[in-house]
Amino acid sequence: MLAKKYRLPVQSTLKKRAETTARGRYFLIKKYKASHSYARIAFVVSTKVSKKAVERNRVRRALYSAAGTVLDSVKVFDYVVIASPTMPSLCEEGESAIVNELKKLL
């Protein structure tokens, strides 16, 4: 579980303009200028990923647990990660696969 300190409020952040974006097979990452001295991250898992809330929450939990290991080694920015419909297949592979994909794009 990611500490609340490192969680980014999504609604207020998405109104801003992103500095850069990176697109991978499993998600899109938007990078914003940091307002704190540490990196924060938020995840958006829409109904395009799955119609079932249980599956969307499972994907979101897997992403947050993987983010805990990745945030220590990234630059200080605010990150918004938007999951693509192919994301559940990556969650089935395990947390290490998610960490590898996040490290590639962050």
mmCIF file of C-alpha atoms in Angstrom:
data_model
loop_
_atom_site.group_PDB
_atom_site.id
_atom_site.type_symbol
_atom_site.label_atom_id
_atom_site.label_comp_id
_atom_site.label_asym_id
_atom_site.label_seq_id
_atom_site.Cartn_x
_atom_site.Cartn_y
_atom_site.Cartn_z
ATOM 1 C CA MET A 1 0.000 0.000 0.000
ATOM 2 C CA LEU A 2 1.285 3.409 -0.950
ATOM 3 C CA ALA A 3 1.373 6.022 1.820
ATOM 4 C CA LYS A 4 -1.168 8.819 1.466
ATOM 5 C CA LYS A 5 1.685 11.327 1.294
ATOM 6 C CA TYR A 6 2.689 9.916 -2.106
ATOM 7 C CA ARG A 7 -0.837 9.775 -3.566
ATOM 8 C CA LEU A 8 -1.792 12.513 -5.974
ATOM 9 C CA PRO A 9 -5.339 13.956 -6.101
ATOM 10 C CA VAL A 10 -6.379 13.113 -9.649
ATOM 11 C CA GLN A 11 -9.261 15.521 -10.286
ATOM 12 C CA SER A 12 -7.326 18.711 -9.587
ATOM 13 C CA THR A 13 -4.223 17.488 -11.408
ATOM 14 C CA LEU A 14 -5.894 16.512 -14.680
ATOM 15 C CA LYS A 15 -7.109 20.094 -15.148
ATOM 16 C CA LYS A 16 -3.490 21.222 -15.525
ATOM 17 C CA ARG A 17 -1.436 20.831 -18.678
ATOM 18 C CA ALA A 18 1.054 17.949 -18.599
ATOM 19 C CA GLU A 19 4.719 18.685 -19.240
ATOM 20 C CA THR A 20 5.371 15.386 -20.994
ATOM 21 C CA THR A 21 3.561 12.167 -21.741
ATOM 22 C CA ALA A 22 4.862 8.660 -22.299
ATOM 23 C CA ARG A 23 2.832 5.875 -23.836
ATOM 24 C CA GLY A 24 3.427 2.199 -23.359
ATOM 25 C CA ARG A 25 1.495 -0.908 -24.247
ATOM 26 C CA TYR A 26 -0.265 -1.072 -20.898
ATOM 27 C CA PHE A 27 -0.643 2.545 -19.810
ATOM 28 C CA LEU A 28 -0.165 6.236 -20.541
ATOM 29 C CA ILE A 29 1.874 8.327 -18.099
ATOM 30 C CA LYS A 30 1.417 12.081 -17.802
ATOM 31 C CA LYS A 31 4.131 14.003 -15.988
ATOM 32 C CA TYR A 32 3.342 17.296 -14.199
ATOM 33 C CA LYS A 33 5.566 19.792 -12.411
ATOM 34 C CA ALA A 34 5.856 18.768 -8.761
ATOM 35 C CA SER A 35 4.353 20.956 -6.078
ATOM 36 C CA HIS A 36 6.149 19.035 -3.300
ATOM 37 C CA SER A 37 9.733 17.964 -2.700
ATOM 38 C CA TYR A 38 8.906 14.307 -3.409
ATOM 39 C CA ALA A 39 7.291 12.379 -6.252
ATOM 40 C CA ARG A 40 3.561 11.644 -6.112
ATOM 41 C CA ILE A 41 1.517 9.308 -8.286
ATOM 42 C CA ALA A 42 -2.128 8.687 -9.164
ATOM 43 C CA PHE A 43 -3.813 5.976 -11.206
ATOM 44 C CA VAL A 44 -6.863 6.174 -13.453
ATOM 45 C CA VAL A 45 -8.552 2.878 -14.284
ATOM 46 C CA SER A 46 -11.641 3.519 -16.404
ATOM 47 C CA THR A 47 -14.501 1.271 -17.427
ATOM 48 C CA LYS A 48 -12.665 0.659 -20.709
ATOM 49 C CA VAL A 49 -10.316 -1.569 -18.706
ATOM 50 C CA SER A 50 -13.174 -3.613 -17.288
ATOM 51 C CA LYS A 51 -16.884 -3.128 -16.763
ATOM 52 C CA LYS A 52 -16.635 -4.826 -13.365
ATOM 53 C CA ALA A 53 -15.608 -2.648 -10.433
ATOM 54 C CA VAL A 54 -13.982 -5.626 -8.731
ATOM 55 C CA GLU A 55 -11.545 -6.092 -11.609
ATOM 56 C CA ARG A 56 -10.829 -2.348 -11.885
ATOM 57 C CA ASN A 57 -10.060 -2.191 -8.167
ATOM 58 C CA ARG A 58 -7.798 -5.238 -8.457
ATOM 59 C CA VAL A 59 -5.845 -3.491 -11.228
ATOM 60 C CA ARG A 60 -5.670 -0.267 -9.184
ATOM 61 C CA ARG A 61 -4.389 -2.116 -6.097
ATOM 62 C CA ALA A 62 -1.734 -3.902 -8.156
ATOM 63 C CA LEU A 63 -0.582 -0.591 -9.616
ATOM 64 C CA TYR A 64 -0.376 1.124 -6.221
ATOM 65 C CA SER A 65 1.614 -1.744 -4.707
ATOM 66 C CA ALA A 66 4.060 -1.682 -7.642
ATOM 67 C CA ALA A 67 4.370 2.103 -7.403
ATOM 68 C CA GLY A 68 5.663 1.834 -3.850
ATOM 69 C CA THR A 69 8.847 0.182 -5.085
ATOM 70 C CA VAL A 70 9.282 2.443 -8.113
ATOM 71 C CA LEU A 71 8.742 5.883 -6.532
ATOM 72 C CA ASP A 72 12.047 5.832 -4.658
ATOM 73 C CA SER A 73 14.057 5.753 -7.883
ATOM 74 C CA VAL A 74 12.208 8.318 -10.049
ATOM 75 C CA LYS A 75 12.640 12.054 -10.488
ATOM 76 C CA VAL A 76 10.488 14.457 -8.473
ATOM 77 C CA PHE A 77 7.349 15.003 -10.546
ATOM 78 C CA ASP A 78 3.635 14.421 -10.154
ATOM 79 C CA TYR A 79 2.668 11.400 -12.247
ATOM 80 C CA VAL A 80 -0.761 10.326 -13.504
ATOM 81 C CA VAL A 81 -0.885 6.798 -14.885
ATOM 82 C CA ILE A 82 -3.887 5.983 -17.078
ATOM 83 C CA ALA A 83 -4.418 2.248 -17.550
ATOM 84 C CA SER A 84 -5.244 0.871 -20.994
ATOM 85 C CA PRO A 85 -7.676 -1.999 -21.699
ATOM 86 C CA THR A 86 -4.743 -4.446 -21.943
ATOM 87 C CA MET A 87 -3.751 -3.819 -18.305
ATOM 88 C CA PRO A 88 -5.539 -6.843 -16.719
ATOM 89 C CA SER A 89 -3.315 -9.202 -18.722
ATOM 90 C CA LEU A 90 -0.233 -7.568 -17.182
ATOM 91 C CA CYS A 91 -1.677 -7.917 -13.672
ATOM 92 C CA GLU A 92 -1.997 -11.657 -14.212
ATOM 93 C CA GLU A 93 1.752 -11.847 -14.909
ATOM 94 C CA GLY A 94 2.563 -10.484 -11.444
ATOM 95 C CA GLU A 95 3.851 -7.411 -9.670
ATOM 96 C CA SER A 96 7.369 -7.693 -11.095
ATOM 97 C CA ALA A 97 6.008 -7.270 -14.634
ATOM 98 C CA ILE A 98 4.146 -4.110 -13.589
ATOM 99 C CA VAL A 99 7.281 -2.722 -11.898
ATOM 100 C CA ASN A 100 9.321 -3.327 -15.057
ATOM 101 C CA GLU A 101 6.767 -1.543 -17.252
ATOM 102 C CA LEU A 102 6.584 1.411 -14.865
ATOM 103 C CA LYS A 103 10.385 1.731 -14.738
ATOM 104 C CA LYS A 104 10.561 1.796 -18.539
ATOM 105 C CA LEU A 105 8.191 4.752 -18.817
ATOM 106 C CA LEU A 106 9.005 6.741 -15.693
#
